[in-house]
PDB file of N, CA and C in Angstrom:
ATOM      1  N   MET A  29     -47.878 -12.080  40.806  1.00 50.00           N
ATOM      2  CA  MET A  29     -48.640 -11.390  41.818  1.00 50.00           C
ATOM      3  C   MET A  29     -50.070 -11.216  41.333  1.00 50.00           C
ATOM      4  N   ARG A  30     -50.983 -11.712  42.074  1.00 56.00           N
ATOM      5  CA  ARG A  30     -52.378 -11.615  41.673  1.00 56.00           C
ATOM      6  C   ARG A  30     -53.109 -10.510  42.438  1.00 56.00           C
ATOM      7  N   ASP A  31     -52.534 -10.015  43.498  1.00 80.00           N
ATOM      8  CA  ASP A  31     -53.196  -8.994  44.288  1.00 80.00           C
ATOM      9  C   ASP A  31     -52.894  -7.614  43.705  1.00 80.00           C
ATOM     10  N   ARG A  32     -53.930  -6.957  43.187  1.00 83.00           N
ATOM     11  CA  ARG A  32     -53.734  -5.659  42.531  1.00 83.00           C
ATOM     12  C   ARG A  32     -53.288  -4.586  43.524  1.00 83.00           C
ATOM     13  N   GLY A  33     -53.733  -4.664  44.763  1.00 90.00           N
ATOM     14  CA  GLY A  33     -53.328  -3.697  45.780  1.00 90.00           C
ATOM     15  C   GLY A  33     -51.840  -3.765  46.066  1.00 90.00           C
ATOM     16  N   LEU A  34     -51.310  -4.970  46.158  1.00 91.00           N
ATOM     17  CA  LEU A  34     -49.878  -5.136  46.388  1.00 91.00           C
ATOM     18  C   LEU A  34     -49.078  -4.666  45.176  1.00 91.00           C
ATOM     19  N   ARG A  35     -49.599  -4.945  44.011  1.00 91.00           N
ATOM     20  CA  ARG A  35     -48.944  -4.514  42.772  1.00 91.00           C
ATOM     21  C   ARG A  35     -48.885  -2.987  42.699  1.00 91.00           C
ATOM     22  N   THR A  36     -49.966  -2.330  43.050  1.00 93.00           N
ATOM     23  CA  THR A  36     -50.010  -0.872  43.063  1.00 93.00           C
ATOM     24  C   THR A  36     -49.053  -0.314  44.107  1.00 93.00           C
ATOM     25  N   PHE A  37     -49.030  -0.917  45.286  1.00 94.00           N
ATOM     26  CA  PHE A  37     -48.151  -0.468  46.365  1.00 94.00           C
ATOM     27  C   PHE A  37     -46.687  -0.539  45.940  1.00 94.00           C
ATOM     28  N   ILE A  38     -46.295  -1.631  45.310  1.00 94.00           N
ATOM     29  CA  ILE A  38     -44.908  -1.793  44.887  1.00 94.00           C
ATOM     30  C   ILE A  38     -44.556  -0.787  43.786  1.00 94.00           C
ATOM     31  N   ALA A  39     -45.483  -0.522  42.888  1.00 94.00           N
ATOM     32  CA  ALA A  39     -45.234   0.458  41.822  1.00 94.00           C
ATOM     33  C   ALA A  39     -45.070   1.861  42.402  1.00 94.00           C
ATOM     34  N   VAL A  40     -45.930   2.229  43.344  1.00 95.00           N
ATOM     35  CA  VAL A  40     -45.819   3.545  43.981  1.00 95.00           C
ATOM     36  C   VAL A  40     -44.526   3.635  44.783  1.00 95.00           C
ATOM     37  N   LEU A  41     -44.171   2.569  45.456  1.00 96.00           N
ATOM     38  CA  LEU A  41     -42.931   2.544  46.234  1.00 96.00           C
ATOM     39  C   LEU A  41     -41.710   2.719  45.336  1.00 96.00           C
ATOM     40  N   ALA A  42     -41.721   2.116  44.172  1.00 95.00           N
ATOM     41  CA  ALA A  42     -40.610   2.279  43.232  1.00 95.00           C
ATOM     42  C   ALA A  42     -40.505   3.726  42.761  1.00 95.00           C
ATOM     43  N   GLY A  43     -41.637   4.345  42.459  1.00 95.00           N
ATOM     44  CA  GLY A  43     -41.630   5.748  42.049  1.00 95.00           C
ATOM     45  C   GLY A  43     -41.130   6.662  43.152  1.00 95.00           C
ATOM     46  N   LEU A  44     -41.567   6.418  44.376  1.00 95.00           N
ATOM     47  CA  LEU A  44     -41.113   7.228  45.501  1.00 95.00           C
ATOM     48  C   LEU A  44     -39.624   7.039  45.776  1.00 95.00           C
ATOM     49  N   ALA A  45     -39.121   5.828  45.573  1.00 94.00           N
ATOM     50  CA  ALA A  45     -37.697   5.584  45.767  1.00 94.00           C
ATOM     51  C   ALA A  45     -36.867   6.379  44.763  1.00 94.00           C
ATOM     52  N   VAL A  46     -37.322   6.433  43.518  1.00 93.00           N
ATOM     53  CA  VAL A  46     -36.608   7.216  42.500  1.00 93.00           C
ATOM     54  C   VAL A  46     -36.629   8.692  42.866  1.00 93.00           C
ATOM     55  N   ILE A  47     -37.769   9.188  43.320  1.00 91.00           N
ATOM     56  CA  ILE A  47     -37.862  10.601  43.716  1.00 91.00           C
ATOM     57  C   ILE A  47     -36.965  10.879  44.912  1.00 91.00           C
ATOM     58  N   TYR A  48     -36.969   9.978  45.895  1.00 90.00           N
ATOM     59  CA  TYR A  48     -36.141  10.186  47.089  1.00 90.00           C
ATOM     60  C   TYR A  48     -34.656  10.236  46.732  1.00 90.00           C
ATOM     61  N   PHE A  49     -34.196   9.242  45.997  1.00 89.00           N
ATOM     62  CA  PHE A  49     -32.772   9.210  45.664  1.00 89.00           C
ATOM     63  C   PHE A  49     -32.398  10.304  44.672  1.00 89.00           C
ATOM     64  N   GLY A  50     -33.316  10.697  43.821  1.00 86.00           N
ATOM     65  CA  GLY A  50     -33.054  11.814  42.919  1.00 86.00           C
ATOM     66  C   GLY A  50     -32.956  13.130  43.664  1.00 86.00           C
ATOM     67  N   ALA A  51     -33.801  13.314  44.674  1.00 83.00           N
ATOM     68  CA  ALA A  51     -33.788  14.555  45.445  1.00 83.00           C
ATOM     69  C   ALA A  51     -32.578  14.622  46.366  1.00 83.00           C
ATOM     70  N   THR A  52     -32.210  13.522  46.996  1.00 82.00           N
ATOM     71  CA  THR A  52     -31.050  13.554  47.893  1.00 82.00           C
ATOM     72  C   THR A  52     -29.766  13.694  47.102  1.00 82.00           C
ATOM     73  N   GLY A  53     -29.694  13.119  45.935  1.00 74.00           N
ATOM     74  CA  GLY A  53     -28.516  13.292  45.086  1.00 74.00           C
ATOM     75  C   GLY A  53     -28.413  14.713  44.576  1.00 74.00           C
ATOM     76  N   HIS A  54     -29.564  15.334  44.318  1.00 58.00           N
ATOM     77  CA  HIS A  54     -29.594  16.715  43.833  1.00 58.00           C
ATOM     78  C   HIS A  54     -29.121  17.675  44.926  1.00 58.00           C
ATOM     79  N   ARG A  55     -29.535  17.444  46.166  1.00 56.00           N
ATOM     80  CA  ARG A  55     -29.138  18.318  47.268  1.00 56.00           C
ATOM     81  C   ARG A  55     -27.666  18.198  47.584  1.00 56.00           C
ATOM     82  N   SER A  56     -27.119  16.993  47.485  1.00 55.00           N
ATOM     83  CA  SER A  56     -25.718  16.801  47.853  1.00 55.00           C
ATOM     84  C   SER A  56     -24.769  17.362  46.803  1.00 55.00           C
ATOM     85  N   SER A  57     -25.275  17.677  45.615  1.00 56.00           N
ATOM     86  CA  SER A  57     -24.405  18.201  44.569  1.00 56.00           C
ATOM     87  C   SER A  57     -24.119  19.689  44.753  1.00 56.00           C
ATOM     88  N   GLY A  58     -24.781  20.351  45.688  1.00 59.00           N
ATOM     89  CA  GLY A  58     -24.508  21.745  45.962  1.00 59.00           C
ATOM     90  C   GLY A  58     -25.172  22.715  45.016  1.00 59.00           C
ATOM     91  N   GLY A  59     -26.208  22.277  44.301  1.00 58.00           N
ATOM     92  CA  GLY A  59     -26.922  23.140  43.370  1.00 58.00           C
ATOM     93  C   GLY A  59     -27.758  24.184  44.100  1.00 58.00           C
ATOM     94  N   GLU A  60     -28.140  25.232  43.390  1.00 60.00           N
ATOM     95  CA  GLU A  60     -28.921  26.298  44.002  1.00 60.00           C
ATOM     96  C   GLU A  60     -30.396  25.956  44.117  1.00 60.00           C
ATOM     97  N   GLY A  61     -30.917  25.174  43.190  1.00 62.00           N
ATOM     98  CA  GLY A  61     -32.347  24.877  43.170  1.00 62.00           C
ATOM     99  C   GLY A  61     -32.759  23.944  44.291  1.00 62.00           C
ATOM    100  N   ASN A  62     -33.921  24.217  44.845  1.00 65.00           N
ATOM    101  CA  ASN A  62     -34.489  23.332  45.862  1.00 65.00           C
ATOM    102  C   ASN A  62     -35.597  22.520  45.218  1.00 65.00           C
ATOM    103  N   GLY A  63     -35.718  21.284  45.617  1.00 72.00           N
ATOM    104  CA  GLY A  63     -36.765  20.431  45.069  1.00 72.00           C
ATOM    105  C   GLY A  63     -36.206  19.448  44.050  1.00 72.00           C
ATOM    106  N   ILE A  64     -37.112  18.884  43.270  1.00 80.00           N
ATOM    107  CA  ILE A  64     -36.717  17.869  42.295  1.00 80.00           C
ATOM    108  C   ILE A  64     -36.939  18.397  40.891  1.00 80.00           C
ATOM    109  N   SER A  65     -36.173  17.879  39.975  1.00 85.00           N
ATOM    110  CA  SER A  65     -36.288  18.329  38.590  1.00 85.00           C
ATOM    111  C   SER A  65     -37.375  17.532  37.867  1.00 85.00           C
ATOM    112  N   GLY A  66     -37.745  18.027  36.712  1.00 88.00           N
ATOM    113  CA  GLY A  66     -38.745  17.337  35.908  1.00 88.00           C
ATOM    114  C   GLY A  66     -38.242  15.996  35.413  1.00 88.00           C
ATOM    115  N   GLY A  67     -36.933  15.874  35.198  1.00 89.00           N
ATOM    116  CA  GLY A  67     -36.353  14.608  34.763  1.00 89.00           C
ATOM    117  C   GLY A  67     -36.494  13.522  35.807  1.00 89.00           C
ATOM    118  N   VAL A  68     -36.357  13.894  37.073  1.00 90.00           N
ATOM    119  CA  VAL A  68     -36.505  12.915  38.152  1.00 90.00           C
ATOM    120  C   VAL A  68     -37.954  12.447  38.234  1.00 90.00           C
ATOM    121  N   VAL A  69     -38.882  13.364  38.052  1.00 93.00           N
ATOM    122  CA  VAL A  69     -40.300  12.990  38.073  1.00 93.00           C
ATOM    123  C   VAL A  69     -40.606  12.052  36.906  1.00 93.00           C
ATOM    124  N   LEU A  70     -40.061  12.356  35.740  1.00 95.00           N
ATOM    125  CA  LEU A  70     -40.264  11.487  34.583  1.00 95.00           C
ATOM    126  C   LEU A  70     -39.669  10.104  34.816  1.00 95.00           C
ATOM    127  N   LEU A  71     -38.481  10.046  35.394  1.00 95.00           N
ATOM    128  CA  LEU A  71     -37.877   8.747  35.719  1.00 95.00           C
ATOM    129  C   LEU A  71     -38.712   7.980  36.737  1.00 95.00           C
ATOM    130  N   ALA A  72     -39.283   8.680  37.699  1.00 95.00           N
ATOM    131  CA  ALA A  72     -40.126   8.030  38.701  1.00 95.00           C
ATOM    132  C   ALA A  72     -41.376   7.437  38.054  1.00 95.00           C
ATOM    133  N   LEU A  73     -41.978   8.176  37.139  1.00 96.00           N
ATOM    134  CA  LEU A  73     -43.152   7.650  36.437  1.00 96.00           C
ATOM    135  C   LEU A  73     -42.799   6.443  35.576  1.00 96.00           C
ATOM    136  N   LEU A  74     -41.657   6.516  34.921  1.00 96.00           N
ATOM    137  CA  LEU A  74     -41.218   5.373  34.111  1.00 96.00           C
ATOM    138  C   LEU A  74     -40.907   4.154  34.977  1.00 96.00           C
ATOM    139  N   ALA A  75     -40.306   4.376  36.132  1.00 95.00           N
ATOM    140  CA  ALA A  75     -40.016   3.258  37.038  1.00 95.00           C
ATOM    141  C   ALA A  75     -41.303   2.621  37.550  1.00 95.00           C
ATOM    142  N   ALA A  76     -42.265   3.454  37.925  1.00 95.00           N
ATOM    143  CA  ALA A  76     -43.541   2.920  38.412  1.00 95.00           C
ATOM    144  C   ALA A  76     -44.268   2.154  37.312  1.00 95.00           C
ATOM    145  N   ALA A  77     -44.236   2.686  36.092  1.00 95.00           N
ATOM    146  CA  ALA A  77     -44.882   1.989  34.975  1.00 95.00           C
ATOM    147  C   ALA A  77     -44.191   0.669  34.662  1.00 95.00           C
ATOM    148  N   ALA A  78     -42.861   0.650  34.749  1.00 96.00           N
ATOM    149  CA  ALA A  78     -42.119  -0.586  34.492  1.00 96.00           C
ATOM    150  C   ALA A  78     -42.444  -1.646  35.540  1.00 96.00           C
ATOM    151  N   VAL A  79     -42.509  -1.239  36.797  1.00 94.00           N
ATOM    152  CA  VAL A  79     -42.857  -2.194  37.862  1.00 94.00           C
ATOM    153  C   VAL A  79     -44.283  -2.690  37.674  1.00 94.00           C
ATOM    154  N   TRP A  80     -45.192  -1.798  37.326  1.00 92.00           N
ATOM    155  CA  TRP A  80     -46.590  -2.193  37.096  1.00 92.00           C
ATOM    156  C   TRP A  80     -46.673  -3.218  35.967  1.00 92.00           C
ATOM    157  N   TYR A  81     -45.919  -2.982  34.897  1.00 93.00           N
ATOM    158  CA  TYR A  81     -45.933  -3.882  33.746  1.00 93.00           C
ATOM    159  C   TYR A  81     -45.278  -5.223  34.077  1.00 93.00           C
ATOM    160  N   LEU A  82     -44.146  -5.187  34.759  1.00 93.00           N
ATOM    161  CA  LEU A  82     -43.400  -6.418  35.039  1.00 93.00           C
ATOM    162  C   LEU A  82     -44.052  -7.299  36.094  1.00 93.00           C
ATOM    163  N   THR A  83     -44.928  -6.750  36.911  1.00 90.00           N
ATOM    164  CA  THR A  83     -45.571  -7.556  37.957  1.00 90.00           C
ATOM    165  C   THR A  83     -46.986  -7.976  37.570  1.00 90.00           C
ATOM    166  N   ARG A  84     -47.345  -7.852  36.307  1.00 87.00           N
ATOM    167  CA  ARG A  84     -48.690  -8.250  35.877  1.00 87.00           C
ATOM    168  C   ARG A  84     -48.843  -9.765  36.023  1.00 87.00           C
ATOM    169  N   PRO A  85     -50.056 -10.211  36.298  1.00 84.00           N
ATOM    170  CA  PRO A  85     -50.274 -11.649  36.432  1.00 84.00           C
ATOM    171  C   PRO A  85     -50.088 -12.376  35.116  1.00 84.00           C
ATOM    172  N   GLY A  86     -49.648 -13.596  35.216  1.00 81.00           N
ATOM    173  CA  GLY A  86     -49.495 -14.424  34.019  1.00 81.00           C
ATOM    174  C   GLY A  86     -50.830 -14.999  33.587  1.00 81.00           C
ATOM    175  N   PRO A  87     -50.835 -15.711  32.474  1.00 82.00           N
ATOM    176  CA  PRO A  87     -52.095 -16.318  32.011  1.00 82.00           C
ATOM    177  C   PRO A  87     -52.585 -17.393  32.978  1.00 82.00           C
ATOM    178  N   ALA A  88     -53.882 -17.495  33.108  1.00 73.00           N
ATOM    179  CA  ALA A  88     -54.475 -18.502  33.986  1.00 73.00           C
ATOM    180  C   ALA A  88     -54.290 -19.883  33.377  1.00 73.00           C
ATOM    181  N   LYS A  89     -53.980 -20.837  34.216  1.00 73.00           N
ATOM    182  CA  LYS A  89     -53.759 -22.205  33.727  1.00 73.00           C
ATOM    183  C   LYS A  89     -54.932 -23.089  34.031  1.00 73.00           C
TER     184      LYS A  89
END
């Protein structure tokens, strides 16, 4: 992927997906706390960073 905007969009989308599934899983467990935990936020940041790293452009030929 050579388009930095698309790369950023996919990384943000991956982070939001982790937050969404982390929050919906947290609510369905019947816990008292509302919102997301710090662990889910950390996982979202790691997922976004991994996507950003894995979609970097290759060397120019």
